[in-house]
Amino acid sequence: MKKVVVAPDSFKGSLTARELCQAMRTGILRVFPDADVVMLPLADGGEGTMETLILATGGHSVQVEVTDPLGRPLKAHYGALGEFTARNGNNSDSSNGLAHTNPSLVVIELAQASGLPLLAPEERNPLVTTTYGTGELIRHALDAGHRNFLIGLGGSASNDGGAGLLEALGLRLLDAQGQPLPRGGGALARLQQLDASGLDPRLQESTFTIATDVQNPLTGPTGASAIFGPQKGATPEQVAQLDEALWHFANHLNHTTQHQNTTDKKDLHTHPGGGAAGGAGAGLLAFFPCEMRSGIEVMLEAGHFKQHLQDADLVLTGEGRLDAQTLSGKTIAGVCQAAATSQVPVIALCGSAILTGGEMDELGLQAAFSLVPGPCTLDEALQHAAVWATERTEQILRLLR
Ligand SMILES: O=C(O)[C@H](O)CO
């Protein structure tokens, strides 16, 4: 084994992607002390996206006081990236906003101001949580003169279709009495009128790449509320209520965008990725001049993953859970897809791995291992993740040796 590319996401709540890289590297070197280990910490558009890109590009973060998902004050950050070159190497497609080296690219990670980890489990309530704080981050970056944005969507506490974010940038959401709606996904059911006349004009001078962690649509059985509502605290009745509210919101979004001067008309109920971050994908598609891409794809480009693969013997990846959501575009799926034509085997290390062999074949994943050595509590698993990641990696490499 001469060269191993280590490219995991974080184990949320326990290890950052960088820490996981270090732990896996230690395990590899115990078996192959001379191996070249390339560490590429990853994220999928959700939590960790900003930090990973700042590290990859030598950028810096900017702190802003914003509103958290429940309307309380919060210090959050956005990243002003250094040298950022995506679409590099053999890929000569230069049709998107990331095709060039852009020293002033700003990364806004929605999870920073509107993420699920910001709330205690008992505070989760997607009927009222808002993305307003993310809009405040964007506004701050616009005020600072930035016009090129990468918005990472995923890991949100909200189900508001990005309504709060848009409101922070000047969109007015009015009820039947012409009054502003309260924030949160539940109130969208009472939306009577969208007034975009006060929307920040600087948005139209800017370019936005929307990096999503999933491809789910806004509404329906695979939509934002049905698939991601429960993890944000929604009961089955609330999931139905939220889905209906987003459906109603999308009717208004479709109506509004149909009157915009654009040739690219989308149905925002069903557009892939519209359901990312509680439907913020759809809200952004409606009002931002943007291109939507898979978050993991953007991260792999930024880390030059394909070049690193060229003489690699093995890719080790990982994320907290390997399950059906992985199939819809999470980190491991992106890594497998990028490695698909290379003949380099991909092995995953996960907190829990519950895919069938058939599903792993579909992903192009050689094998998957849970790092947990035996029955244990969640707390134990979170606490020992680094040591266990090293040990499990060592075992995998011993087997390969
Ligand atoms: O934030 C969310 O809703 C999920 O991560 C899917 O984007």
Coordinates of C-alpha atoms and ligand atoms in Angstrom, one line a residue:
M1 CA 0.0 0.0 0.0
K2 CA 1.8 3.1 -1.2
K3 CA -0.8 5.8 -1.2
V4 CA -4.1 6.2 0.6
V5 CA -6.5 9.1 0.2
V6 CA -8.4 9.7 3.4
A7 CA -11.6 11.7 2.7
P8 CA -14.3 11.6 5.4
D9 CA -17.0 14.0 6.5
S10 CA -17.2 14.8 10.2
F11 CA -18.9 12.5 12.8
K12 CA -21.4 15.2 13.9
G13 CA -21.3 15.8 17.6
S14 CA -18.0 13.9 18.1
L15 CA -15.2 14.4 15.5
T16 CA -14.5 17.1 13.0
A17 CA -13.5 15.8 9.5
R18 CA -10.0 16.9 10.2
E19 CA -9.8 15.0 13.5
L20 CA -11.2 11.9 11.8
C21 CA -8.6 12.2 9.0
Q22 CA -5.9 12.3 11.7
A23 CA -7.3 9.3 13.5
M24 CA -7.5 7.3 10.3
R25 CA -4.0 8.3 9.3
T26 CA -2.6 7.0 12.5
G27 CA -4.3 3.6 11.9
I28 CA -2.9 3.4 8.3
L29 CA 0.6 4.2 9.4
R30 CA 0.6 1.5 12.1
V31 CA 0.3 -1.1 9.3
F32 CA 2.0 0.7 6.4
P33 CA 4.5 3.1 8.0
D34 CA 5.8 4.4 4.7
A35 CA 2.4 5.0 3.1
D36 CA 1.7 8.4 1.6
V37 CA -1.5 9.5 3.3
V38 CA -3.4 12.4 1.7
M39 CA -5.9 13.9 4.1
L40 CA -8.9 15.6 2.5
P41 CA -11.4 16.6 5.2
L42 CA -14.8 16.9 3.6
A43 CA -18.3 18.3 4.2
D44 CA -21.4 18.1 2.1
G45 CA -22.7 21.7 2.2
G46 CA -23.9 21.3 5.8
E47 CA -22.0 21.8 9.0
G48 CA -18.2 22.0 8.5
T49 CA -18.3 23.3 4.9
M50 CA -17.1 26.7 5.8
E51 CA -14.3 25.5 8.1
T52 CA -13.1 23.0 5.6
L53 CA -13.0 25.5 2.7
I54 CA -11.2 28.1 4.9
L55 CA -8.6 25.5 5.7
A56 CA -8.3 24.4 2.1
T57 CA -7.9 27.9 0.7
G58 CA -6.1 29.8 3.5
G59 CA -9.0 32.0 4.0
H60 CA -10.4 33.6 7.2
S61 CA -13.7 33.8 9.0
V62 CA -15.7 36.9 9.8
Q63 CA -17.9 37.0 12.9
V64 CA -21.3 38.6 12.8
E65 CA -24.0 39.0 15.5
V66 CA -27.1 37.5 14.0
T67 CA -30.4 35.8 14.9
D68 CA -30.4 32.1 15.9
P69 CA -33.2 29.7 14.7
L70 CA -35.4 30.8 17.6
G71 CA -34.8 34.5 17.2
R72 CA -32.1 34.9 19.9
P73 CA -28.8 36.7 19.4
L74 CA -26.0 34.6 18.2
K75 CA -22.4 35.1 17.1
A76 CA -22.0 33.3 13.8
H77 CA -19.4 33.3 11.0
Y78 CA -18.9 33.4 7.3
G79 CA -15.8 32.6 5.5
A80 CA -13.8 34.9 3.1
L81 CA -11.9 32.3 1.1
G82 CA -8.3 32.6 -0.1
E83 CA -7.3 31.1 -3.4
F84 CA -10.2 29.0 -4.4
T85 CA -9.9 27.0 -7.6
A86 CA -12.7 24.6 -8.4
R87 CA -13.1 23.0 -11.8
N88 CA -9.4 22.4 -11.9
G89 CA -7.2 19.8 -13.6
N90 CA -8.6 18.1 -16.6
N91 CA -12.0 19.5 -16.3
S92 CA -12.1 22.5 -18.6
D93 CA -15.8 23.3 -18.1
S94 CA -15.8 27.0 -17.1
S95 CA -19.5 27.6 -17.3
N96 CA -20.1 28.3 -13.6
G97 CA -19.2 30.9 -11.1
L98 CA -16.5 28.8 -9.5
A99 CA -14.6 28.2 -12.7
H100 CA -12.0 30.8 -11.9
T101 CA -9.6 31.6 -9.1
N102 CA -11.6 34.0 -7.0
P103 CA -9.9 35.6 -4.0
S104 CA -13.0 37.2 -2.8
L105 CA -15.4 34.2 -2.8
V106 CA -17.4 34.2 0.4
V107 CA -18.8 30.9 1.9
I108 CA -22.0 31.2 3.9
E109 CA -22.9 28.0 5.7
L110 CA -26.5 28.0 6.6
A111 CA -25.9 25.7 9.6
Q112 CA -23.7 28.5 11.1
A113 CA -26.7 30.7 11.9
S114 CA -29.6 28.3 11.4
G115 CA -28.2 24.9 12.2
L116 CA -29.8 22.1 14.2
P117 CA -26.8 21.8 16.7
L118 CA -27.6 25.4 17.8
L119 CA -30.7 24.1 19.6
A120 CA -31.1 21.8 22.6
P121 CA -33.2 18.7 21.6
E122 CA -36.2 20.1 23.5
E123 CA -36.0 23.4 21.7
R124 CA -36.4 21.8 18.2
N125 CA -39.6 23.0 16.5
P126 CA -39.6 23.5 12.7
L127 CA -43.0 25.2 12.9
V128 CA -41.2 28.3 14.3
T129 CA -37.5 28.0 13.6
T130 CA -36.2 30.4 11.0
T131 CA -33.3 31.0 8.6
Y132 CA -33.4 34.7 9.2
G133 CA -29.8 34.7 10.7
T134 CA -28.4 33.2 7.4
G135 CA -29.9 36.2 5.5
E136 CA -28.2 38.5 8.0
L137 CA -24.8 36.9 7.3
I138 CA -25.4 37.4 3.6
R139 CA -26.4 41.0 4.1
H140 CA -23.2 41.6 6.2
A141 CA -21.0 40.1 3.4
L142 CA -22.8 42.3 0.8
D143 CA -22.2 45.4 3.0
A144 CA -18.5 44.4 3.1
G145 CA -18.4 44.5 -0.7
H146 CA -18.6 40.8 -1.5
R147 CA -20.4 39.7 -4.6
N148 CA -19.4 36.1 -5.2
F149 CA -21.0 33.6 -2.9
L150 CA -21.0 29.9 -2.1
I151 CA -24.0 29.1 0.1
G152 CA -23.8 25.7 1.8
L153 CA -27.2 24.1 2.6
G154 CA -27.7 21.3 5.0
G155 CA -27.8 20.6 8.7
S156 CA -30.6 23.1 9.3
A157 CA -33.0 23.4 12.3
S158 CA -35.6 25.0 10.0
N159 CA -38.4 24.1 7.6
D160 CA -39.2 27.6 6.4
G161 CA -38.3 27.3 2.7
G162 CA -35.7 29.9 3.2
A163 CA -38.4 32.5 4.0
G164 CA -36.5 33.9 7.0
L165 CA -33.3 34.3 4.9
L166 CA -35.2 36.1 2.2
E167 CA -37.0 38.3 4.7
A168 CA -33.7 39.4 6.1
L169 CA -32.8 40.5 2.6
G170 CA -35.9 42.5 2.1
L171 CA -38.6 40.1 0.9
R172 CA -42.0 40.8 2.6
L173 CA -44.3 37.9 3.4
L174 CA -47.8 39.2 4.1
D175 CA -51.0 37.6 5.4
A176 CA -54.5 38.2 4.3
Q177 CA -54.6 41.4 6.4
G178 CA -51.4 42.7 4.7
Q179 CA -49.5 42.0 7.9
P180 CA -46.0 40.4 8.0
L181 CA -46.1 36.7 8.8
P182 CA -44.4 35.5 11.9
R183 CA -41.2 33.6 11.2
G184 CA -41.1 29.8 10.8
G185 CA -42.4 27.1 8.5
G186 CA -45.8 26.8 10.1
A187 CA -46.9 30.4 9.4
L188 CA -46.2 30.0 5.6
A189 CA -49.7 28.3 5.4
R190 CA -51.1 31.8 5.9
L191 CA -49.1 33.5 3.2
Q192 CA -51.2 35.7 1.0
Q193 CA -48.7 37.8 -0.8
L194 CA -45.0 38.0 -1.5
D195 CA -43.7 41.5 -2.0
A196 CA -40.2 41.4 -3.6
S197 CA -40.0 45.1 -4.3
G198 CA -37.7 45.7 -1.3
L199 CA -35.4 42.8 -2.0
D200 CA -31.7 43.8 -1.8
P201 CA -30.8 44.9 -5.3
R202 CA -27.2 43.8 -4.7
L203 CA -28.3 40.2 -5.0
Q204 CA -28.8 40.7 -8.7
E205 CA -25.2 42.0 -9.0
S206 CA -23.9 38.9 -7.3
T207 CA -23.2 35.3 -8.3
F208 CA -24.3 32.5 -6.0
T209 CA -23.4 28.8 -6.1
I210 CA -25.8 26.9 -3.9
A211 CA -24.1 23.7 -2.6
T212 CA -26.7 21.3 -1.3
D213 CA -26.2 18.2 0.9
V214 CA -29.2 16.5 -0.7
Q215 CA -31.2 16.4 -3.9
N216 CA -34.6 16.1 -2.3
P217 CA -37.4 18.3 -3.7
L218 CA -39.3 20.9 -1.6
T219 CA -42.5 19.0 -1.1
G220 CA -44.2 15.6 -1.2
P221 CA -43.2 12.2 0.2
T222 CA -39.4 12.7 -0.5
G223 CA -39.6 16.4 0.3
A224 CA -38.0 18.6 3.1
S225 CA -40.7 18.1 5.7
A226 CA -41.3 14.3 5.2
I227 CA -37.6 13.3 5.2
F228 CA -35.9 15.9 7.4
G229 CA -38.8 17.3 9.5
P230 CA -38.7 14.5 12.1
Q231 CA -35.0 15.0 12.9
K232 CA -35.9 18.7 13.6
G233 CA -38.6 17.7 16.1
A234 CA -41.7 17.5 13.9
T235 CA -44.4 15.0 14.9
P236 CA -46.1 13.1 12.0
E237 CA -49.0 15.6 12.2
Q238 CA -46.6 18.5 12.0
V239 CA -44.8 16.9 9.1
A240 CA -48.1 17.0 7.2
Q241 CA -48.8 20.6 8.3
L242 CA -45.3 21.7 7.2
D243 CA -45.5 20.0 3.9
E244 CA -48.8 21.7 3.1
A245 CA -47.3 25.1 4.2
L246 CA -44.3 24.6 1.9
W247 CA -46.6 23.5 -0.9
H248 CA -48.5 26.8 -0.5
F249 CA -45.2 28.8 -0.3
A250 CA -44.0 27.1 -3.5
N251 CA -47.2 28.1 -5.3
H252 CA -46.4 31.7 -4.5
L253 CA -42.7 31.3 -5.4
N254 CA -43.7 29.8 -8.8
H255 CA -46.1 32.6 -9.4
T256 CA -43.5 35.2 -8.5
T257 CA -40.7 33.6 -10.6
Q258 CA -43.0 33.2 -13.6
H259 CA -43.1 37.0 -13.7
Q260 CA -39.4 37.4 -13.5
N261 CA -37.5 38.0 -16.6
T262 CA -35.8 34.6 -16.8
T263 CA -35.9 31.9 -19.4
D264 CA -35.2 29.2 -16.8
K265 CA -38.6 28.5 -15.3
K266 CA -38.6 25.8 -12.6
D267 CA -41.4 24.2 -10.7
L268 CA -40.2 24.8 -7.2
H269 CA -42.3 22.1 -5.7
T270 CA -40.3 19.4 -7.4
H271 CA -36.9 20.9 -8.4
P272 CA -34.0 18.7 -7.2
G273 CA -32.2 20.2 -4.2
G274 CA -35.1 22.5 -3.5
G275 CA -35.8 20.6 -0.3
A276 CA -32.2 21.1 1.1
A277 CA -32.0 22.9 4.4
G278 CA -35.7 22.8 5.1
G279 CA -36.5 24.1 1.7
A280 CA -34.1 27.0 1.6
G281 CA -32.9 25.5 -1.7
A282 CA -36.2 26.4 -3.3
G283 CA -36.4 29.9 -1.7
L284 CA -32.9 30.7 -3.1
L285 CA -33.7 29.3 -6.5
A286 CA -36.7 31.6 -6.7
F287 CA -34.9 34.9 -6.0
F288 CA -31.1 34.5 -6.3
P289 CA -29.2 34.5 -9.5
C290 CA -27.7 31.1 -8.8
E291 CA -26.5 27.7 -9.9
M292 CA -27.3 24.7 -7.7
R293 CA -24.7 22.0 -7.3
S294 CA -24.0 19.0 -5.0
G295 CA -22.1 20.2 -2.0
I296 CA -19.8 17.2 -1.9
E297 CA -19.0 17.7 -5.6
V298 CA -17.9 21.3 -4.9
M299 CA -15.8 20.1 -1.9
L300 CA -14.1 17.3 -3.8
E301 CA -13.1 19.8 -6.5
A302 CA -11.8 22.3 -4.0
G303 CA -9.6 19.5 -2.5
H304 CA -8.4 18.3 -6.0
F305 CA -9.7 14.8 -5.1
K306 CA -9.5 13.4 -8.6
Q307 CA -5.8 14.4 -9.0
H308 CA -5.0 12.7 -5.7
L309 CA -6.8 9.5 -6.9
Q310 CA -4.5 9.1 -9.9
D311 CA -1.8 7.0 -8.2
A312 CA -3.8 6.0 -5.1
D313 CA -4.3 2.4 -3.9
L314 CA -7.2 3.0 -1.6
V315 CA -9.8 5.7 -0.6
L316 CA -11.0 5.7 3.0
T317 CA -14.1 7.7 3.6
G318 CA -16.6 8.0 6.4
E319 CA -19.6 9.8 8.0
G320 CA -21.7 9.4 11.1
R321 CA -24.4 7.3 9.5
L322 CA -24.4 5.2 6.3
D323 CA -28.1 4.8 5.5
A324 CA -30.7 5.6 2.9
Q325 CA -30.0 9.3 3.1
T326 CA -26.4 8.6 1.9
L327 CA -27.9 7.4 -1.4
S328 CA -29.4 10.8 -1.9
G329 CA -26.2 12.7 -2.2
K330 CA -24.3 12.7 1.1
T331 CA -20.5 12.6 1.4
I332 CA -19.9 8.9 0.8
A333 CA -22.1 8.9 -2.3
G334 CA -20.1 11.8 -3.7
V335 CA -16.7 10.2 -3.0
C336 CA -17.8 6.9 -4.6
Q337 CA -19.1 8.7 -7.6
A338 CA -15.9 10.7 -8.1
A339 CA -13.8 7.5 -7.6
A340 CA -16.1 5.4 -9.9
T341 CA -14.0 5.5 -13.0
S342 CA -10.6 5.3 -11.3
Q343 CA -10.7 1.6 -10.2
V344 CA -9.5 2.7 -6.7
P345 CA -11.5 0.9 -4.1
V346 CA -13.5 2.9 -1.6
I347 CA -14.0 1.7 2.0
A348 CA -16.2 3.6 4.5
L349 CA -15.9 3.9 8.2
C350 CA -19.1 5.0 10.0
G351 CA -20.7 5.4 13.3
S352 CA -23.5 3.1 12.1
A353 CA -23.6 1.4 8.7
I354 CA -27.1 0.0 7.8
L355 CA -27.0 -0.3 4.0
T356 CA -27.6 -3.6 2.3
G357 CA -25.0 -5.2 0.0
G358 CA -27.1 -4.2 -3.0
E359 CA -27.3 -0.6 -1.8
M360 CA -23.5 -0.5 -1.4
D361 CA -23.1 -1.9 -4.9
E362 CA -25.4 0.9 -6.1
L363 CA -23.1 3.4 -4.4
G364 CA -19.9 1.8 -5.7
L365 CA -18.7 1.2 -2.1
Q366 CA -16.4 -1.7 -1.6
A367 CA -17.1 -2.2 2.1
A368 CA -18.4 -0.4 5.1
F369 CA -17.5 -0.8 8.8
S370 CA -18.9 0.6 11.9
L371 CA -16.2 1.8 14.2
V372 CA -18.0 0.6 17.4
P373 CA -16.3 -2.5 18.8
G374 CA -19.3 -3.8 20.7
P375 CA -22.5 -2.9 22.4
C376 CA -22.1 0.6 23.9
T377 CA -24.1 3.8 24.7
L378 CA -24.2 6.7 22.3
D379 CA -22.2 8.7 24.7
E380 CA -19.5 6.1 24.8
A381 CA -19.4 6.0 21.0
L382 CA -19.1 9.8 20.8
Q383 CA -16.4 9.9 23.4
H384 CA -14.2 7.1 22.0
A385 CA -14.7 7.9 18.3
A386 CA -11.1 9.0 17.6
V387 CA -9.5 5.9 19.3
W388 CA -12.0 3.5 17.7
A389 CA -11.5 5.1 14.3
T390 CA -7.8 4.5 14.5
E391 CA -8.3 0.9 15.7
R392 CA -10.8 0.1 13.0
T393 CA -8.7 1.6 10.3
E394 CA -5.7 -0.4 11.5
Q395 CA -7.8 -3.6 11.3
I396 CA -9.0 -2.8 7.8
L397 CA -5.4 -2.2 6.7
R398 CA -4.2 -5.3 8.3
L399 CA -6.8 -7.3 6.4
L400 CA -5.7 -5.6 3.1
R401 CA -2.0 -6.4 3.9
Ligands
LIG1 O1 -30.9 20.7 6.6 C1 -31.6 19.8 6.3 O2 -32.8 19.8 6.2 C2 -30.9 18.5 5.8 O3 -29.6 18.5 6.1 C3 -31.1 18.4 4.3 O4 -30.6 19.4 3.6

